[in-house]
Amino acid sequence: VFPAQIEDCKAAIRWLRAHAKEYSLDPQRFGVWGSSAGGHLVALIGTSGDVMEFDVGANLDLSSRVQAVCDYYGPTDFSVFVTTPGYESHATDASPEAKLIGGAVLQNKDKAARVNSITYVTKDDPPFLIVHGDKDPTVPINQSQLLFEALKKTEVSAHFHTIHGAGHGGPGFTGKNIADMVGAFFDERLKSSSAKIEALASESTAEATVYPRKGMPPRGARRGIPWEMIAGRDDKNKDGKVTREEFSGPAQLFERLDKNGDGMITRDEHEADPPPPAAPPAITPPSPGQTSGAMKGFQLVGERWTYRDGDFTMDGIFMKPAGKEPFPAVLISHGMGGNAQSFGTMKAREMVEWGMVCMAPNYTHAGTSGGDRTQFGASAENIRRAQTCLALLRSMPEVDGTRLAAYGHSMGGFVTIGLAVTAPAGLKAAAISGSGISPQDGNAAPSTAAAEKIRVPFLMLHGGNDTTVRPEQSAALKQVLDKNKVPNDRLLADGQGHPIDQTMRTEVFRLVHEWFGKQNVFKP
């Protein structure tokens, strides 16, 4: 039971200092590196250098402080961890976290706070390198985001690196680029006496960290379904192959992707001959309120939906409430590196409780950080996907097509804004967090000129310390809306960074719910 673990770590550091001369160590240049539970401990070592209660045992005349910390996907705030949608099993009294502190986290918040590395952050903490995969099924990425924001706010040098598509270790963490980054971090922080203080965020993909086989041709640009999306969804046994039985899409699509007819799809086969560019879907959106059957090509299995119209395909998450129909509906749009499963599911689980049908599609920026960013966010392709979702929702008997709303975070906010630009009469209300507009065309965010067309009531939520999408970008949107007398509200949360949808999750949900209610989304 805690604090035995941190006491052992600090005792080991003091022992090394006591024997530094014997082992030719420099006692002024110690670094620590750990992953998962080890990531939790090294982060705690880094922030608790001045917490004397954790220093027990021998060599107490020596310091247990370190000069550099590399934290791989370690928990940092247990109360946020166990209340993150999809990770609630960690809130039970049988969870590893409960065993660590001696009871269920939410029933022992004081004990949990004592374990949290962010509890002890101070300005004299050592530099941090934090690395986390955004598909981590064990520790949510908000744990690393929270630590990074706390360090940055306290002016501690910190580098937060997101590996898009990576889980709890494994592919994405073993590549040369990550090893070089970690090596460079320790070289700079332990071998240099003049390393600068900085707050840096960077990205890579799991695919980019795998060493390519010799003779493999360079991959060209693709416009179809990315292999990462197919494998992440359907490669159940993680063997690098998707069989006919595993594939969850339409049978005709499998036949087209299975180019050699052997009953399975592989990366090499998929990448060797990209399918032709998808043509815009031939969709005639039903009139608002129409309650005919869902559009042809739409399939729903559990919470997973697919849609196909010729070569154009989409997929995502769909949830609807029990009870009387028809319901209002909300389009949920994920940000860079997220997807319908990771982002949409946790938002939909809350919003379906409001009595809303929820649809979350995958966009071109799902699970990626590379490529041409002008094709992400509010690109023509993503707006087409969002418009298709509205048409699908209007075609469903369980949806009142006159009461449609949209919510998006970050690049998903760009999509939400772009949808409001192109379909001004299609939405009753919209809400965004960590998002805004750009001064000119040609970016992932809609331009100021494009925003002039918006007539949809907008709620804008932004962290005051957001360095990913600057608060000025939502302020610029508000200025345009105010000028055109479009109903809107904007909240700037002091001290909050980019992941405001996670760090202020309860408050964000409350404000979005209130905004939709104010715009009569919930009233027939």
Coordinates of C-alpha atoms in Angstrom, one line a residue:
V1 CA 0.0 0.0 0.0
F2 CA 1.2 3.5 -0.8
P3 CA 3.6 5.2 0.1
A4 CA 5.8 2.1 0.2
Q5 CA 6.5 2.3 -3.5
I6 CA 7.7 5.9 -3.6
E7 CA 9.6 5.4 -0.4
D8 CA 11.6 2.6 -2.1
C9 CA 12.3 4.7 -5.2
K10 CA 13.6 7.6 -3.2
A11 CA 15.7 5.3 -1.0
A12 CA 17.3 3.8 -4.1
I13 CA 18.2 7.3 -5.4
R14 CA 19.7 8.3 -2.0
W15 CA 21.6 5.0 -2.0
L16 CA 23.1 5.7 -5.5
R17 CA 24.2 9.1 -4.3
A18 CA 25.8 7.6 -1.2
H19 CA 27.7 5.2 -3.5
A20 CA 28.3 7.7 -6.4
K21 CA 32.1 7.7 -6.0
E22 CA 32.3 3.9 -5.9
Y23 CA 30.3 3.6 -9.2
S24 CA 31.7 6.7 -10.9
L25 CA 28.3 8.5 -10.8
D26 CA 27.7 12.2 -10.9
P27 CA 25.3 12.8 -8.0
Q28 CA 24.1 16.1 -9.5
R29 CA 22.9 14.5 -12.7
F30 CA 20.3 11.8 -12.1
G31 CA 17.4 11.0 -14.4
V32 CA 14.4 8.6 -14.1
W33 CA 12.4 6.9 -16.7
G34 CA 9.3 4.7 -16.3
S35 CA 6.2 3.4 -18.0
S36 CA 2.6 2.9 -16.8
A37 CA 2.9 2.3 -13.0
G38 CA 6.5 3.1 -13.4
G39 CA 5.5 6.3 -15.2
H40 CA 3.4 7.2 -12.2
L41 CA 6.3 6.7 -9.9
V42 CA 8.9 8.6 -11.9
A43 CA 6.5 11.5 -12.3
L44 CA 5.9 11.5 -8.6
I45 CA 9.7 11.4 -7.9
G46 CA 10.0 14.4 -10.2
T47 CA 7.3 16.5 -8.5
S48 CA 7.8 15.4 -4.9
G49 CA 11.5 16.4 -4.5
D50 CA 10.6 18.7 -1.6
V51 CA 8.1 16.3 0.1
M52 CA 10.1 15.1 3.1
E53 CA 7.4 12.6 4.3
F54 CA 8.4 10.2 1.4
D55 CA 12.0 10.2 2.5
V56 CA 12.4 7.4 5.0
G57 CA 15.1 4.9 5.8
A58 CA 18.9 5.3 5.3
N59 CA 21.0 8.1 3.8
L60 CA 18.6 10.8 4.9
D61 CA 21.3 13.4 4.7
L62 CA 21.3 13.0 0.9
S63 CA 18.6 14.3 -1.5
S64 CA 16.2 12.1 -3.5
R65 CA 15.7 14.8 -6.1
V66 CA 16.3 14.1 -9.8
Q67 CA 17.3 16.3 -12.7
A68 CA 15.2 14.8 -15.5
V69 CA 12.1 12.7 -15.8
C70 CA 10.7 10.7 -18.7
D71 CA 7.2 9.5 -18.0
Y72 CA 5.5 7.0 -20.4
Y73 CA 1.7 6.9 -20.0
G74 CA 1.7 7.1 -16.2
P75 CA -1.4 8.0 -14.1
T76 CA -1.2 11.5 -12.6
D77 CA -4.7 12.3 -11.3
F78 CA -6.6 9.2 -10.0
S79 CA -9.9 11.0 -9.5
V80 CA -10.0 12.2 -13.1
F81 CA -8.7 8.8 -14.3
V82 CA -11.5 6.7 -12.8
T83 CA -14.2 9.1 -13.9
T84 CA -13.1 9.2 -17.5
P85 CA -15.7 7.6 -19.7
G86 CA -14.5 4.1 -20.8
Y87 CA -12.2 3.8 -17.7
E88 CA -14.8 3.6 -15.0
S89 CA -13.8 0.1 -14.0
H90 CA -10.8 1.6 -12.3
A91 CA -13.2 3.2 -9.8
T92 CA -14.1 -0.1 -8.1
D93 CA -12.6 -1.3 -4.9
A94 CA -11.0 -4.2 -6.8
S95 CA -9.0 -2.0 -9.2
P96 CA -5.2 -1.7 -9.2
E97 CA -5.6 1.9 -8.1
A98 CA -7.8 0.9 -5.1
K99 CA -5.3 -1.7 -4.1
L100 CA -2.5 0.9 -4.3
I101 CA -4.2 3.4 -2.0
G102 CA -6.2 1.0 0.2
G103 CA -9.7 1.6 -1.0
A104 CA -11.9 2.8 -3.9
V105 CA -10.6 6.1 -5.4
L106 CA -13.8 8.1 -5.2
Q107 CA -14.4 7.0 -1.6
N108 CA -10.8 7.9 -0.6
K109 CA -10.1 11.2 -2.5
D110 CA -7.6 12.4 0.1
K111 CA -5.6 9.3 -0.2
A112 CA -5.8 9.5 -4.0
A113 CA -4.6 13.1 -4.0
R114 CA -1.6 12.0 -2.0
V115 CA -0.7 9.6 -4.8
N116 CA -1.1 12.1 -7.6
S117 CA 2.1 13.6 -9.1
I118 CA 0.2 16.8 -10.1
T119 CA -0.6 17.4 -6.4
Y120 CA 3.1 18.4 -5.7
V121 CA 4.0 20.3 -8.9
T122 CA 6.2 23.3 -8.0
K123 CA 8.4 25.7 -10.1
D124 CA 11.6 24.0 -9.0
D125 CA 10.6 20.6 -10.5
P126 CA 13.0 19.0 -13.0
P127 CA 12.4 19.0 -16.8
F128 CA 9.8 16.4 -18.0
L129 CA 9.4 14.4 -21.2
I130 CA 5.9 12.9 -21.3
V131 CA 4.9 10.3 -23.9
H132 CA 1.4 8.8 -24.4
G133 CA -0.6 7.0 -27.0
D134 CA -4.0 8.4 -27.8
K135 CA -5.5 4.9 -28.1
D136 CA -4.3 3.8 -24.7
P137 CA -7.0 1.4 -23.3
T138 CA -5.5 1.2 -19.9
V139 CA -4.5 4.8 -18.9
P140 CA -6.4 7.6 -20.6
I141 CA -4.3 10.2 -22.3
N142 CA -5.9 13.0 -20.2
Q143 CA -3.5 11.8 -17.4
S144 CA -0.5 13.0 -19.4
Q145 CA -2.3 16.1 -20.7
L146 CA -3.2 17.2 -17.2
L147 CA 0.4 16.8 -16.0
F148 CA 1.8 18.7 -19.0
E149 CA -0.7 21.6 -18.4
A150 CA 0.2 21.7 -14.7
L151 CA 3.9 21.8 -15.4
K152 CA 3.5 24.4 -18.1
K153 CA 1.4 26.6 -15.9
T154 CA 4.1 26.4 -13.2
E155 CA 6.8 27.2 -15.8
V156 CA 8.5 23.9 -15.5
S157 CA 10.2 22.8 -18.7
A158 CA 8.0 20.0 -20.3
H159 CA 7.8 18.2 -23.6
F160 CA 4.5 16.3 -24.2
H161 CA 4.6 13.9 -27.2
T162 CA 1.4 12.2 -28.4
I163 CA 1.7 9.0 -30.5
H164 CA -1.4 8.8 -32.5
G165 CA -2.8 5.3 -32.9
A166 CA -0.6 3.8 -30.1
G167 CA -2.0 2.0 -27.1
H168 CA -0.5 1.2 -23.7
G169 CA 3.0 0.7 -25.0
G170 CA 3.8 -1.6 -28.0
P171 CA 3.9 -0.3 -31.6
G172 CA 4.7 3.4 -31.7
F173 CA 7.0 3.4 -28.7
T174 CA 9.7 1.1 -30.1
G175 CA 10.8 3.0 -33.1
K176 CA 14.0 4.9 -33.7
N177 CA 12.4 8.3 -33.7
I178 CA 11.1 7.8 -30.1
A179 CA 14.4 6.4 -28.9
D180 CA 16.2 9.3 -30.4
M181 CA 13.8 11.8 -28.8
V182 CA 14.3 10.2 -25.3
G183 CA 18.1 10.1 -25.8
A184 CA 18.2 13.7 -26.9
F185 CA 16.1 14.7 -23.9
F186 CA 18.4 13.1 -21.4
D187 CA 21.5 14.3 -23.2
E188 CA 20.3 17.9 -23.1
R189 CA 19.0 17.8 -19.6
L190 CA 21.8 15.8 -17.9
K191 CA 24.8 16.7 -20.0
S192 CA 24.1 20.4 -20.6
S193 CA 24.2 23.1 -17.9
S194 CA 22.3 25.7 -19.9
A195 CA 19.3 23.8 -21.2
K196 CA 16.4 26.3 -21.8
I197 CA 13.0 26.2 -20.2
E198 CA 10.3 25.4 -22.7
A199 CA 6.8 24.0 -23.1
L200 CA 6.7 21.8 -26.2
A201 CA 4.0 19.6 -27.7
S202 CA 4.8 17.2 -30.5
E203 CA 3.2 14.3 -32.3
S204 CA 4.0 11.1 -34.2
T205 CA 2.0 8.0 -35.4
A206 CA 2.4 4.4 -34.3
E207 CA 3.0 3.5 -38.0
A208 CA 5.9 6.0 -38.3
T209 CA 7.8 4.3 -35.5
V210 CA 7.9 0.9 -37.1
Y211 CA 11.1 0.1 -39.0
P212 CA 10.2 -0.5 -42.7
R213 CA 11.2 -3.7 -44.4
K214 CA 13.9 -3.5 -47.0
G215 CA 12.6 -3.1 -50.5
M216 CA 9.3 -1.6 -49.5
P217 CA 8.3 1.2 -51.8
P218 CA 7.4 4.6 -50.3
R219 CA 3.7 5.0 -49.6
G220 CA 1.8 7.5 -51.7
A221 CA -1.0 9.7 -50.7
R222 CA -4.3 7.9 -50.3
R223 CA -7.9 8.9 -50.4
G224 CA -9.9 5.8 -49.3
I225 CA -10.2 4.0 -46.0
P226 CA -6.7 4.1 -44.3
W227 CA -5.3 0.8 -43.3
E228 CA -4.9 2.0 -39.7
M229 CA -8.7 2.5 -39.5
I230 CA -9.4 -0.9 -40.9
A231 CA -6.9 -2.7 -38.7
G232 CA -7.8 -0.7 -35.6
R233 CA -11.4 -1.6 -36.0
D234 CA -11.3 -5.2 -37.4
D235 CA -8.0 -6.9 -36.7
K236 CA -9.3 -8.6 -33.6
N237 CA -6.2 -10.8 -32.9
K238 CA -3.7 -8.1 -33.9
D239 CA -1.9 -10.4 -36.4
G240 CA -1.7 -7.7 -39.1
K241 CA -4.4 -9.4 -41.2
V242 CA -8.1 -8.8 -41.5
T243 CA -10.1 -11.9 -42.5
R244 CA -13.5 -11.9 -44.2
E245 CA -15.1 -13.0 -40.9
E246 CA -13.4 -10.1 -39.0
F247 CA -14.3 -7.4 -41.5
S248 CA -17.2 -5.4 -40.2
G249 CA -17.9 -3.4 -43.4
P250 CA -20.0 -4.3 -46.4
A251 CA -19.2 -7.6 -48.1
Q252 CA -18.8 -5.7 -51.4
L253 CA -16.1 -3.5 -49.9
F254 CA -14.2 -6.5 -48.6
E255 CA -14.2 -8.0 -52.1
R256 CA -12.8 -4.8 -53.5
L257 CA -10.0 -4.5 -50.9
D258 CA -9.1 -8.2 -51.1
K259 CA -7.2 -7.7 -54.3
N260 CA -5.6 -11.2 -54.5
G261 CA -8.8 -13.0 -53.5
D262 CA -7.2 -15.0 -50.6
G263 CA -9.9 -14.1 -48.1
M264 CA -7.9 -11.6 -46.1
I265 CA -6.5 -8.1 -46.3
T266 CA -3.0 -7.0 -45.3
R267 CA -1.3 -3.7 -45.2
D268 CA 1.0 -4.5 -48.1
E269 CA -2.0 -5.5 -50.2
H270 CA -4.1 -2.5 -49.2
E271 CA -1.3 0.0 -49.8
A272 CA -0.1 -1.5 -53.1
D273 CA -3.1 -0.3 -55.2
P274 CA -5.1 2.5 -53.7
P275 CA -8.7 2.6 -54.7
P276 CA -9.9 5.4 -57.0
P277 CA -10.9 8.7 -55.3
A278 CA -14.3 8.6 -53.9
A279 CA -17.0 10.6 -55.7
P280 CA -19.3 12.8 -53.7
P281 CA -22.3 10.8 -52.5
A282 CA -25.4 11.1 -54.5
I283 CA -27.6 12.1 -51.6
T284 CA -30.9 14.0 -51.7
P285 CA -31.3 15.0 -48.0
P286 CA -34.9 14.4 -46.8
S287 CA -36.8 17.5 -45.8
P288 CA -36.6 18.4 -42.1
G289 CA -38.9 16.2 -40.0
Q290 CA -39.2 13.5 -42.6
T291 CA -39.6 10.1 -40.9
S292 CA -39.2 7.7 -43.8
G293 CA -36.8 4.8 -43.2
A294 CA -33.1 5.4 -42.9
M295 CA -31.3 6.0 -46.1
K296 CA -30.2 3.1 -48.2
G297 CA -26.6 2.0 -47.6
F298 CA -26.8 2.7 -43.8
Q299 CA -26.1 -0.3 -41.5
L300 CA -26.1 -0.4 -37.8
V301 CA -24.7 -3.2 -35.7
G302 CA -24.8 -2.5 -32.0
E303 CA -23.3 1.0 -31.6
R304 CA -21.2 0.8 -34.8
W305 CA -22.6 2.2 -38.0
T306 CA -21.4 2.1 -41.6
Y307 CA -22.7 3.9 -44.7
R308 CA -21.9 3.2 -48.3
D309 CA -22.9 5.0 -51.5
G310 CA -20.9 3.6 -54.4
D311 CA -17.2 4.1 -53.5
F312 CA -18.0 6.5 -50.8
T313 CA -17.9 4.9 -47.3
M314 CA -18.2 6.2 -43.8
D315 CA -18.4 4.7 -40.3
G316 CA -18.7 5.7 -36.7
I317 CA -20.7 5.4 -33.5
F318 CA -24.5 5.7 -33.0
M319 CA -26.5 5.8 -29.8
K320 CA -30.2 6.5 -29.2
P321 CA -32.2 6.8 -26.0
A322 CA -35.0 4.6 -24.9
G323 CA -38.5 5.9 -24.7
K324 CA -40.8 8.0 -26.8
E325 CA -39.8 9.1 -30.3
P326 CA -38.9 11.1 -32.3
F327 CA -35.8 12.6 -30.5
P328 CA -33.5 15.6 -31.1
A329 CA -30.1 14.5 -32.4
V330 CA -26.5 15.7 -32.1
L331 CA -23.6 15.3 -34.5
I332 CA -20.4 14.7 -32.4
S333 CA -17.1 15.6 -34.1
H334 CA -13.7 14.4 -32.9
G335 CA -10.4 16.3 -33.0
M336 CA -6.9 15.4 -34.4
G337 CA -5.8 11.9 -33.6
G338 CA -9.1 11.0 -32.0
N339 CA -11.9 9.0 -33.6
A340 CA -15.5 8.2 -33.3
Q341 CA -14.8 5.3 -30.9
S342 CA -12.5 7.1 -28.5
F343 CA -14.0 10.6 -28.5
G344 CA -17.5 10.0 -29.8
T345 CA -18.4 7.2 -27.5
M346 CA -17.6 9.1 -24.3
K347 CA -19.5 12.2 -25.4
A348 CA -22.5 10.2 -26.7
R349 CA -22.8 8.2 -23.4
E350 CA -23.5 11.5 -21.7
M351 CA -25.6 13.2 -24.4
V352 CA -27.9 10.2 -25.0
E353 CA -28.9 10.6 -21.3
W354 CA -30.2 14.1 -22.4
G355 CA -32.7 12.3 -24.7
M356 CA -30.7 12.9 -27.9
V357 CA -29.8 10.5 -30.7
C358 CA -26.1 10.7 -31.1
M359 CA -24.0 10.2 -34.3
A360 CA -20.2 10.4 -34.3
P361 CA -18.4 9.9 -37.7
N362 CA -14.7 9.3 -38.4
Y363 CA -13.0 12.1 -40.2
T364 CA -9.9 12.3 -42.3
H365 CA -7.9 13.5 -39.2
A366 CA -8.8 10.3 -37.2
G367 CA -5.7 8.7 -35.6
T368 CA -3.1 10.7 -37.6
S369 CA -0.8 13.6 -37.3
G370 CA 1.0 13.5 -40.6
G371 CA -0.2 14.5 -44.0
D372 CA -1.6 17.7 -45.6
R373 CA -3.5 19.4 -42.8
T374 CA -5.6 21.4 -45.2
Q375 CA -7.4 18.1 -45.8
F376 CA -8.2 17.8 -42.1
G377 CA -10.7 19.8 -40.0
A378 CA -13.2 21.7 -42.2
S379 CA -11.9 20.2 -45.5
A380 CA -14.4 19.6 -48.3
E381 CA -14.2 15.9 -47.6
N382 CA -15.0 16.3 -43.9
I383 CA -17.8 18.7 -44.5
R384 CA -19.3 16.2 -46.9
R385 CA -19.1 13.6 -44.2
A386 CA -20.8 15.9 -41.7
Q387 CA -23.5 16.8 -44.2
T388 CA -24.1 13.2 -44.9
C389 CA -24.6 12.5 -41.2
L390 CA -27.3 15.2 -41.0
A391 CA -29.0 13.7 -44.0
L392 CA -28.8 10.2 -42.4
L393 CA -30.2 11.6 -39.1
R394 CA -33.1 13.3 -40.9
S395 CA -34.0 10.1 -42.7
M396 CA -34.4 8.1 -39.4
P397 CA -37.9 7.7 -37.9
E398 CA -36.4 8.1 -34.4
V399 CA -35.1 11.6 -35.2
D400 CA -36.9 14.9 -35.3
G401 CA -35.0 16.5 -38.2
T402 CA -36.0 20.0 -37.1
R403 CA -34.1 19.6 -33.9
L404 CA -30.5 18.9 -34.9
A405 CA -27.4 20.2 -33.0
A406 CA -23.7 19.7 -33.3
Y407 CA -20.7 19.6 -30.9
G408 CA -17.0 19.4 -31.8
H409 CA -13.7 19.8 -30.1
S410 CA -10.5 21.1 -31.7
M411 CA -10.4 20.0 -35.3
G412 CA -13.9 18.6 -34.7
G413 CA -14.9 22.2 -33.8
F414 CA -13.5 23.3 -37.2
V415 CA -15.9 20.7 -38.8
T416 CA -18.8 22.0 -36.7
I417 CA -18.1 25.6 -37.7
G418 CA -17.7 24.6 -41.4
L419 CA -21.0 22.7 -41.2
A420 CA -22.7 25.8 -39.9
V421 CA -21.2 27.7 -42.8
T422 CA -22.4 25.3 -45.4
A423 CA -25.8 24.3 -43.9
P424 CA -27.0 27.4 -42.0
A425 CA -30.6 26.1 -41.9
G426 CA -29.6 22.6 -41.0
L427 CA -28.7 23.1 -37.3
K428 CA -30.7 24.5 -34.4
A429 CA -27.6 25.0 -32.2
A430 CA -23.9 24.3 -32.2
A431 CA -21.2 24.1 -29.5
I432 CA -17.4 23.9 -29.7
S433 CA -14.5 23.6 -27.3
G434 CA -10.9 24.4 -28.0
S435 CA -11.7 25.6 -31.5
G436 CA -12.2 28.7 -33.6
I437 CA -11.6 30.3 -37.0
S438 CA -8.6 31.3 -39.1
P439 CA -7.9 34.8 -40.6
Q440 CA -7.7 33.4 -44.1
D441 CA -8.7 30.5 -46.3
G442 CA -6.4 27.4 -46.9
N443 CA -6.3 26.2 -43.3
A444 CA -8.0 23.4 -41.4
A445 CA -10.0 26.0 -39.6
P446 CA -12.7 27.9 -41.5
S447 CA -11.8 31.4 -42.4
T448 CA -13.2 34.7 -41.0
A449 CA -14.8 35.3 -44.4
A450 CA -16.5 31.9 -44.3
A451 CA -17.8 32.5 -40.8
E452 CA -19.8 35.5 -42.1
K453 CA -22.3 33.0 -43.4
I454 CA -23.1 31.4 -40.0
R455 CA -26.6 31.9 -38.7
V456 CA -26.6 29.0 -36.2
P457 CA -26.5 30.0 -32.5
F458 CA -23.0 29.1 -31.1
L459 CA -21.5 28.3 -27.8
M460 CA -17.7 28.6 -27.6
L461 CA -15.7 27.1 -24.7
H462 CA -11.9 27.7 -24.6
G463 CA -9.0 27.3 -22.2
G464 CA -7.2 30.5 -21.4
N465 CA -3.8 28.8 -21.7
D466 CA -4.6 26.8 -24.9
T467 CA -1.5 26.7 -27.1
T468 CA -2.9 24.3 -29.6
V469 CA -5.8 26.4 -30.8
R470 CA -5.3 29.9 -29.5
P471 CA -8.2 31.6 -27.6
E472 CA -8.0 34.4 -30.1
Q473 CA -9.5 32.0 -32.7
S474 CA -12.8 31.6 -30.8
A475 CA -12.7 35.3 -29.9
A476 CA -12.5 36.1 -33.6
L477 CA -15.6 33.8 -34.2
K478 CA -17.5 35.6 -31.5
Q479 CA -16.7 39.0 -33.1
V480 CA -18.1 37.8 -36.4
L481 CA -21.2 36.4 -34.7
D482 CA -21.8 39.5 -32.7
K483 CA -21.5 41.7 -35.8
N484 CA -24.1 39.7 -37.6
K485 CA -26.3 39.5 -34.5
V486 CA -26.1 35.7 -34.3
P487 CA -26.9 34.4 -30.8
N488 CA -23.8 33.2 -29.1
D489 CA -21.9 32.8 -25.8
R490 CA -18.2 32.4 -25.1
L491 CA -16.5 31.1 -21.9
L492 CA -12.8 31.5 -21.4
A493 CA -11.6 29.3 -18.6
D494 CA -8.5 30.8 -16.9
G495 CA -5.6 28.4 -16.4
Q496 CA -7.0 25.7 -18.6
G497 CA -5.2 24.3 -21.7
H498 CA -6.4 22.6 -24.8
P499 CA -8.2 19.5 -23.5
I500 CA -10.8 21.5 -21.7
D501 CA -13.4 18.9 -22.7
Q502 CA -11.5 16.5 -20.4
T503 CA -10.1 18.7 -17.6
M504 CA -13.5 20.5 -17.2
R505 CA -15.6 17.6 -18.4
T506 CA -18.6 18.0 -16.0
E507 CA -18.7 21.8 -16.5
V508 CA -18.4 21.5 -20.3
F509 CA -21.3 19.0 -20.5
R510 CA -23.4 21.2 -18.2
L511 CA -22.8 24.3 -20.4
V512 CA -23.5 22.5 -23.7
H513 CA -26.7 21.0 -22.3
E514 CA -27.8 24.4 -21.1
W515 CA -27.0 25.9 -24.4
F516 CA -29.0 23.3 -26.4
G517 CA -31.9 23.8 -24.0
K518 CA -31.7 27.6 -24.4
Q519 CA -32.0 27.1 -28.2
N520 CA -35.1 24.8 -27.8
V521 CA -33.3 21.7 -29.1
F522 CA -35.1 19.6 -26.5
K523 CA -38.6 21.1 -27.2
P524 CA -40.6 19.7 -30.2

